[in-house]
Short mmCIF file of C-alpha atoms and ligand atoms in Angstrom, two decimals:
data_model
loop_
_atom_site.label_atom_id
_atom_site.label_comp_id
_atom_site.label_asym_id
_atom_site.label_seq_id
_atom_site.Cartn_x
_atom_site.Cartn_y
_atom_site.Cartn_z
CA UNK A 1 -12.05 8.51 -25.61
CA UNK A 2 -14.82 7.05 -27.85
CA UNK A 3 -17.84 8.33 -27.50
CA UNK A 4 -20.03 5.21 -27.62
CA UNK A 5 -20.84 4.42 -24.20
CA UNK A 6 -24.84 4.60 -23.71
CA UNK A 7 -26.23 8.03 -23.43
CA UNK A 8 -27.03 7.07 -19.70
CA UNK A 9 -23.64 6.02 -18.69
CA UNK A 10 -20.79 8.84 -17.81
CA UNK A 11 -17.04 8.27 -16.89
CA UNK A 12 -15.50 10.93 -14.40
CA UNK A 13 -11.44 10.74 -13.70
CA UNK A 14 -11.03 11.03 -10.07
CA UNK A 15 -7.62 11.71 -8.29
CA UNK A 16 -5.68 9.41 -6.10
CA UNK A 17 -2.79 10.20 -3.96
CA UNK A 18 -1.48 6.65 -5.32
CA UNK A 19 1.08 5.94 -8.36
CA UNK A 20 -1.92 4.41 -10.10
CA UNK A 21 -3.15 7.95 -11.18
CA UNK A 22 -6.65 8.90 -11.23
CA UNK A 23 -9.08 6.10 -10.59
CA UNK A 24 -12.27 6.28 -13.09
CA UNK A 25 -15.72 6.49 -11.94
CA UNK A 26 -19.04 6.08 -13.82
CA UNK A 27 -22.15 7.42 -13.35
CA UNK A 28 -25.34 5.59 -14.62
CA UNK A 29 -28.05 7.89 -14.72
CA UNK A 30 -31.83 6.80 -14.51
CA UNK A 31 -34.38 5.55 -11.91
CA UNK A 32 -31.63 4.87 -9.38
CA UNK A 33 -28.67 7.10 -9.72
CA UNK A 34 -25.81 5.01 -9.52
CA UNK A 35 -22.32 5.49 -9.01
CA UNK A 36 -19.87 2.72 -9.79
CA UNK A 37 -17.00 3.27 -7.65
CA UNK A 38 -16.61 6.32 -5.72
CA UNK A 39 -13.01 7.23 -5.51
CA UNK A 40 -10.28 7.69 -2.38
CA UNK A 41 -10.84 9.41 1.06
CA UNK A 42 -9.21 12.26 -0.68
CA UNK A 43 -9.91 16.25 -0.48
CA UNK A 44 -8.87 16.53 -4.30
CA UNK A 45 -11.07 12.84 -4.98
CA UNK A 46 -14.16 14.66 -2.85
CA UNK A 47 -13.79 18.31 -4.83
CA UNK A 48 -13.46 16.21 -8.06
CA UNK A 49 -16.90 13.63 -7.73
CA UNK A 50 -18.95 17.05 -6.56
CA UNK A 51 -18.07 18.91 -9.58
CA UNK A 52 -18.53 15.90 -12.11
CA UNK A 53 -22.05 15.44 -10.34
CA UNK A 54 -23.26 18.88 -10.35
CA UNK A 55 -22.25 18.94 -14.07
CA UNK A 56 -24.78 16.68 -14.83
CA UNK A 57 -26.90 18.21 -12.54
CA UNK A 58 -26.99 16.09 -9.77
CA UNK A 59 -25.56 16.93 -6.11
CA UNK A 60 -23.99 14.18 -3.79
CA UNK A 61 -27.53 13.64 -2.25
CA UNK A 62 -29.09 12.34 -5.09
CA UNK A 63 -26.62 9.28 -5.30
CA UNK A 64 -29.53 6.07 -5.04
CA UNK A 65 -27.21 3.50 -5.30
CA UNK A 66 -23.06 2.87 -5.10
CA UNK A 67 -21.78 -0.29 -6.70
CA UNK A 68 -18.11 -1.18 -5.27
CA UNK A 69 -15.95 -3.47 -7.83
CA UNK A 70 -13.47 -4.15 -5.13
CA UNK A 71 -12.40 -2.99 -1.80
CA UNK A 72 -9.41 -0.53 -2.43
CA UNK A 73 -8.96 2.41 -1.04
CA UNK A 74 -8.82 4.02 -4.60
CA UNK A 75 -12.07 2.64 -5.70
CA UNK A 76 -14.31 2.73 -2.10
CA UNK A 77 -12.41 5.10 0.06
CA UNK A 78 -15.22 7.52 0.09
CA UNK A 79 -18.10 5.08 -0.06
CA UNK A 80 -19.30 6.07 3.94
CA UNK A 81 -18.99 9.76 2.85
CA UNK A 82 -21.31 9.20 -0.15
CA UNK A 83 -23.75 6.95 2.14
CA UNK A 84 -24.07 9.79 5.01
CA UNK A 85 -24.60 12.62 2.28
CA UNK A 86 -27.30 10.45 0.26
CA UNK A 87 -28.49 6.94 2.15
CA UNK A 88 -27.41 5.68 -0.87
CA UNK A 89 -27.72 1.38 -0.93
CA UNK A 90 -23.84 -0.01 -1.07
CA UNK A 91 -23.71 -3.07 -3.56
CA UNK A 92 -20.87 -5.43 -3.92
CA UNK A 93 -19.15 -8.64 -3.88
CA UNK A 94 -19.71 -10.52 -0.49
CA UNK A 95 -16.10 -10.93 -0.20
CA UNK A 96 -15.58 -7.55 -0.07
CA UNK A 97 -17.78 -7.21 3.24
CA UNK A 98 -15.64 -7.22 5.63
CA UNK A 99 -12.50 -5.15 4.36
CA UNK A 100 -15.95 -2.60 4.12
CA UNK A 101 -17.97 -3.11 7.01
CA UNK A 102 -15.30 -3.68 9.64
CA UNK A 103 -12.34 -1.68 8.08
CA UNK A 104 -10.49 -1.62 11.37
CA UNK A 105 -10.62 -5.11 11.94
CA UNK A 106 -10.33 -6.58 8.48
CA UNK A 107 -6.85 -4.02 7.97
CA UNK A 108 -5.30 -5.14 11.36
CA UNK A 109 -5.96 -9.11 9.91
CA UNK A 110 -4.34 -8.36 6.99
CA UNK A 111 -1.30 -6.70 8.19
CA UNK A 112 -1.08 -9.63 10.41
CA UNK A 113 -0.87 -12.17 7.83
CA UNK A 114 1.34 -9.84 6.11
CA UNK A 115 3.73 -9.18 8.29
CA UNK A 116 3.64 -13.17 9.17
CA UNK A 117 3.91 -14.30 5.32
CA UNK A 118 6.52 -12.29 4.42
CA UNK A 119 9.00 -13.13 7.35
CA UNK A 120 7.86 -16.66 5.89
CA UNK A 121 9.37 -15.22 2.55
CA UNK A 122 12.46 -14.02 3.93
CA UNK A 123 12.04 -10.67 4.03
CA UNK A 124 14.32 -9.33 6.78
CA UNK A 125 12.28 -7.83 10.24
CA UNK A 126 13.70 -4.22 9.61
CA UNK A 127 12.15 -4.21 6.20
CA UNK A 128 8.69 -5.88 7.19
CA UNK A 129 8.15 -3.21 10.14
CA UNK A 130 8.83 -0.39 7.41
CA UNK A 131 6.08 -1.61 4.96
CA UNK A 132 3.69 -2.04 7.67
CA UNK A 133 4.27 1.28 9.10
CA UNK A 134 3.86 2.34 5.19
CA UNK A 135 0.87 0.29 4.47
CA UNK A 136 -0.42 1.15 8.28
CA UNK A 137 -0.26 4.95 6.71
CA UNK A 138 -2.54 4.36 3.57
CA UNK A 139 -5.71 3.15 5.91
CA UNK A 140 -6.67 7.07 6.26
CA UNK A 141 -7.84 6.83 2.66
CA UNK A 142 -10.82 4.61 2.99
CA UNK A 143 -13.37 4.05 5.91
CA UNK A 144 -15.52 1.85 7.22
CA UNK A 145 -19.09 1.78 4.88
CA UNK A 146 -22.16 -1.07 5.76
CA UNK A 147 -23.00 -2.97 2.53
CA UNK A 148 -26.63 -3.33 1.89
CA UNK A 149 -26.83 -6.17 -0.76
CA UNK A 150 -24.70 -8.58 -2.05
CA UNK A 151 -23.74 -8.96 -5.97
CA UNK A 152 -22.89 -12.70 -6.92
CA UNK A 153 -21.51 -13.81 -10.20
CA UNK A 154 -24.28 -13.84 -12.39
CA UNK A 155 -26.77 -11.40 -10.78
CA UNK A 156 -28.00 -8.83 -12.97
CA UNK A 157 -28.33 -4.79 -11.87
CA UNK A 158 -30.31 -2.57 -13.65
CA UNK A 159 -27.97 0.50 -15.37
CA UNK A 160 -30.17 3.17 -17.19
CA UNK A 161 -32.63 1.10 -18.81
CA UNK A 162 -31.01 -1.87 -19.31
CA UNK A 163 -29.71 -5.26 -17.61
CA UNK A 164 -25.96 -6.06 -16.56
CA UNK A 165 -24.67 -9.12 -15.60
CA UNK A 166 -22.35 -9.28 -12.06
CA UNK A 167 -19.01 -11.11 -13.05
CA UNK A 168 -17.26 -12.32 -10.13
CA UNK A 169 -13.65 -12.39 -11.70
CA UNK A 170 -11.18 -12.83 -8.37
CA UNK A 171 -7.48 -11.91 -8.92
CA UNK A 172 -6.50 -8.23 -8.71
CA UNK A 173 -8.89 -8.70 -5.29
CA UNK A 174 -10.41 -11.57 -3.98
CA UNK A 175 -14.11 -9.85 -4.38
CA UNK A 176 -13.42 -8.17 -7.85
CA UNK A 177 -16.27 -7.59 -10.04
CA UNK A 178 -17.08 -6.59 -13.48
CA UNK A 179 -19.94 -5.80 -15.21
CA UNK A 180 -21.03 -7.06 -18.15
CA UNK A 181 -23.65 -5.95 -20.71
CA UNK A 182 -24.20 -8.37 -23.87
CA UNK A 183 -26.32 -6.50 -26.19
CA UNK A 184 -23.63 -3.50 -26.07
CA UNK A 185 -20.68 -6.25 -25.59
CA UNK A 186 -19.14 -3.88 -22.74
CA UNK A 187 -17.47 -5.02 -20.02
CA UNK A 188 -16.90 -2.83 -17.05
CA UNK A 189 -13.27 -4.31 -16.12
CA UNK A 190 -12.60 -2.46 -13.01
CA UNK A 191 -9.33 -3.19 -12.34
CA UNK A 192 -9.30 -6.71 -13.41
CA UNK A 193 -7.96 -5.50 -17.11
CA UNK A 194 -6.35 -2.22 -17.45
CA UNK A 195 -4.94 -0.95 -20.94
CA UNK A 196 -1.60 0.62 -19.93
CA UNK A 197 -0.37 -1.43 -16.62
CA UNK A 198 -0.72 -5.30 -15.89
CA UNK A 199 -2.86 -5.36 -12.68
CA UNK A 200 -1.05 -7.32 -9.57
CA UNK A 201 -3.02 -9.77 -7.90
CA UNK A 202 -1.88 -9.23 -4.29
CA UNK A 203 -1.77 -12.17 -2.14
CA UNK A 204 -4.47 -12.09 0.00
CA UNK A 205 -5.20 -14.34 3.52
CA UNK A 206 -8.13 -16.81 3.57
CA UNK A 207 -11.66 -15.62 4.40
CA UNK A 208 -11.53 -17.75 7.71
CA UNK A 209 -8.47 -18.23 9.88
CA UNK A 210 -7.12 -21.96 9.50
CA UNK A 211 -8.76 -21.81 5.81
CA UNK A 212 -5.67 -22.29 3.07
CA UNK A 213 -4.64 -19.23 1.52
CA UNK A 214 -6.12 -17.96 -1.79
CA UNK A 215 -4.10 -18.56 -5.25
CA UNK A 216 -4.81 -15.22 -6.58
CA UNK A 217 -2.81 -15.43 -9.47
CA UNK A 218 -3.81 -18.58 -10.37
CA UNK A 219 -7.51 -17.38 -9.88
CA UNK A 220 -6.80 -14.04 -12.22
CA UNK A 221 -5.30 -16.01 -15.13
CA UNK A 222 -8.42 -18.16 -15.61
CA UNK A 223 -10.34 -15.03 -14.74
CA UNK A 224 -8.62 -13.61 -17.80
CA UNK A 225 -9.38 -16.62 -20.39
CA UNK A 226 -12.80 -15.98 -19.24
CA UNK A 227 -13.14 -12.61 -20.00
CA UNK A 228 -11.13 -13.32 -23.40
CA UNK A 229 -14.17 -15.76 -24.75
CA UNK A 230 -16.68 -13.36 -24.05
CA UNK A 231 -17.84 -11.38 -26.56
CA UNK A 232 -16.57 -7.90 -26.17
CA UNK A 233 -16.23 -4.52 -28.13
CA UNK A 234 -15.02 -2.25 -25.46
CA UNK A 235 -14.05 -2.58 -21.83
CA UNK A 236 -14.49 0.40 -19.72
CA UNK A 237 -11.42 -0.02 -16.67
CA UNK A 238 -10.51 1.28 -13.45
CA UNK A 239 -7.89 3.60 -14.55
CA UNK A 240 -6.70 4.90 -18.05
CA UNK A 241 -8.09 4.52 -21.36
CA UNK A 242 -10.81 2.54 -22.44
CA UNK A 243 -9.83 -1.11 -23.95
CA UNK A 244 -11.09 -1.90 -27.57
CA UNK A 245 -8.82 -5.21 -28.23
CA UNK A 246 -9.38 -7.12 -25.32
CA UNK A 247 -8.59 -10.53 -26.61
CA UNK A 248 -5.52 -9.05 -27.66
CA UNK A 249 -4.40 -7.26 -24.36
CA UNK A 250 -5.55 -10.59 -22.35
CA UNK A 251 -3.16 -12.34 -24.68
CA UNK A 252 -0.46 -10.03 -24.19
CA UNK A 253 -1.07 -10.42 -19.98
CA UNK A 254 -0.82 -13.69 -20.48
CA UNK A 255 2.67 -14.24 -22.05
CA UNK A 256 3.64 -11.66 -19.56
CA UNK A 257 3.21 -13.56 -16.81
CA UNK A 258 4.19 -16.75 -18.40
CA UNK A 259 7.56 -15.36 -18.86
CA UNK A 260 7.40 -14.22 -15.19
CA UNK A 261 6.67 -17.94 -14.16
CA UNK A 262 9.96 -19.11 -16.21
CA UNK A 263 11.99 -16.54 -14.75
CA UNK A 264 11.63 -17.11 -11.51
CA UNK A 265 11.48 -20.72 -12.52
CA UNK A 266 14.77 -20.31 -14.02
CA UNK A 267 16.30 -18.49 -11.16
CA UNK A 268 15.85 -21.48 -8.94
CA UNK A 269 18.16 -23.36 -11.03
CA UNK A 270 21.20 -23.79 -8.56
CA UNK A 271 19.50 -23.62 -5.06
CA UNK A 272 16.91 -23.63 -3.63
CA UNK A 273 15.93 -19.70 -2.75
CA UNK A 274 12.99 -17.54 -0.40
CA UNK A 275 10.51 -15.75 -2.30
CA UNK A 276 12.56 -12.47 -1.00
CA UNK A 277 15.77 -13.62 -2.84
CA UNK A 278 13.94 -14.29 -5.84
CA UNK A 279 12.21 -10.74 -5.63
CA UNK A 280 15.80 -9.50 -5.14
CA UNK A 281 16.92 -11.40 -8.36
CA UNK A 282 14.25 -10.66 -10.71
CA UNK A 283 13.57 -6.72 -9.53
CA UNK A 284 16.95 -5.35 -7.54
CA UNK A 285 16.40 -1.98 -6.02
CA UNK A 286 12.80 -1.21 -5.07
CA UNK A 287 11.43 0.86 -2.40
CA UNK A 288 9.69 -1.02 0.61
CA UNK A 289 5.83 -0.88 -0.46
CA UNK A 290 6.94 -1.91 -4.13
CA UNK A 291 9.39 -4.82 -2.24
CA UNK A 292 6.24 -6.34 -0.66
CA UNK A 293 4.47 -6.40 -3.95
CA UNK A 294 7.43 -7.48 -5.50
CA UNK A 295 7.66 -10.17 -3.12
CA UNK A 296 3.45 -11.19 -3.49
CA UNK A 297 4.10 -11.04 -6.94
CA UNK A 298 6.82 -13.61 -6.77
CA UNK A 299 4.65 -15.59 -4.30
CA UNK A 300 1.65 -15.97 -7.08
CA UNK A 301 4.12 -17.68 -9.33
CA UNK A 302 5.22 -20.00 -7.26
CA UNK A 303 1.67 -20.65 -6.81
CA UNK A 304 1.11 -21.25 -10.22
CA UNK A 305 4.30 -23.28 -10.58
CA UNK A 306 3.61 -25.13 -7.46
CA UNK A 307 0.05 -25.71 -9.49
CA UNK A 308 2.26 -27.30 -12.59
CA UNK A 309 4.83 -29.59 -10.15
CA UNK A 310 7.01 -27.49 -11.30
CA UNK A 311 8.34 -26.29 -7.95
CA UNK A 312 8.41 -27.71 -4.20
CA UNK A 313 8.90 -26.05 -1.01
CA UNK A 314 10.41 -26.87 2.27
CA UNK A 315 9.72 -24.68 5.72
CA UNK A 316 12.92 -24.01 7.79
CA UNK A 317 13.36 -22.07 10.99
CA UNK A 318 9.66 -20.70 9.96
CA UNK A 319 11.40 -19.60 6.20
CA UNK A 320 10.01 -21.21 2.95
CA UNK A 321 12.82 -22.18 0.85
CA UNK A 322 11.44 -22.88 -2.47
CA UNK A 323 13.41 -25.58 -5.53
CA UNK A 324 13.30 -26.35 -8.72
CA UNK A 325 11.10 -30.30 -8.77
CA UNK A 326 12.97 -33.00 -9.91
CA UNK A 327 12.11 -33.97 -13.53
ZN1 ZN B 401 -7.55 0.35 -8.49
#
């Protein structure tokens, strides 16, 4: 990794139990010792974070602030423990509040939403149960923590002796934030932009019951364009190596998503299909959790295509069928 980070900023690689591998946790030294993300609630992560802090001469109790980029357990799972040890303030986008503060209830709400959505997408009931069981098992890698302040788009946070601007970049998660330092042209990109993995903008329930479901892939693509227009020399992501060619990587990702949307559209040539059927066509053999992620991804592309007027859908007996719109 290049050594062009500000002297007050460190990156720690913290292990996770997830296929994505380790998560990057950032430490900003200065008046308010700040962690940006913490890692999952997972013993190897706990040990690695304590050891990394100790190497800089700190203990968990010295942390004054915790900035959480989004409420996925690989990034926020250990937050409650850090707060218990330190009394640190917890700052994040307000859209992350429910999943952080009301962890159990919000998880139940989301699991019910996903079960309904998968049913509507044509997933067989036994597979829905499997996904539900596996997702429930992942619950242990995080726990409830109360945010103490909100970070909204355009806010600034002081790291070291510099102001960083908060960018709300919904997509991978609705509440995802990046931090941007314009003078240094540095972007803390979290999972909005990863060098070696295309971040999956996972479908999410509306904030409040009765509202329309957010179109995460549509939002994600808009936020990718926004980030590509910023002057950025280096992006510091939530996983994997630093990124030195942000516009090039964004162009590559946009092309990838456009190609997928085209493949989804081509798969609708002959007959109407469900999102689940489309996922089987595009990704024939997957385990249940990856099947769920594939269906979620297909729904994202159908959202994009629907907005372009390229596809239409119809619900029959509770199952949604997609077809190509008449030209
Ligand atoms: Zn992540």
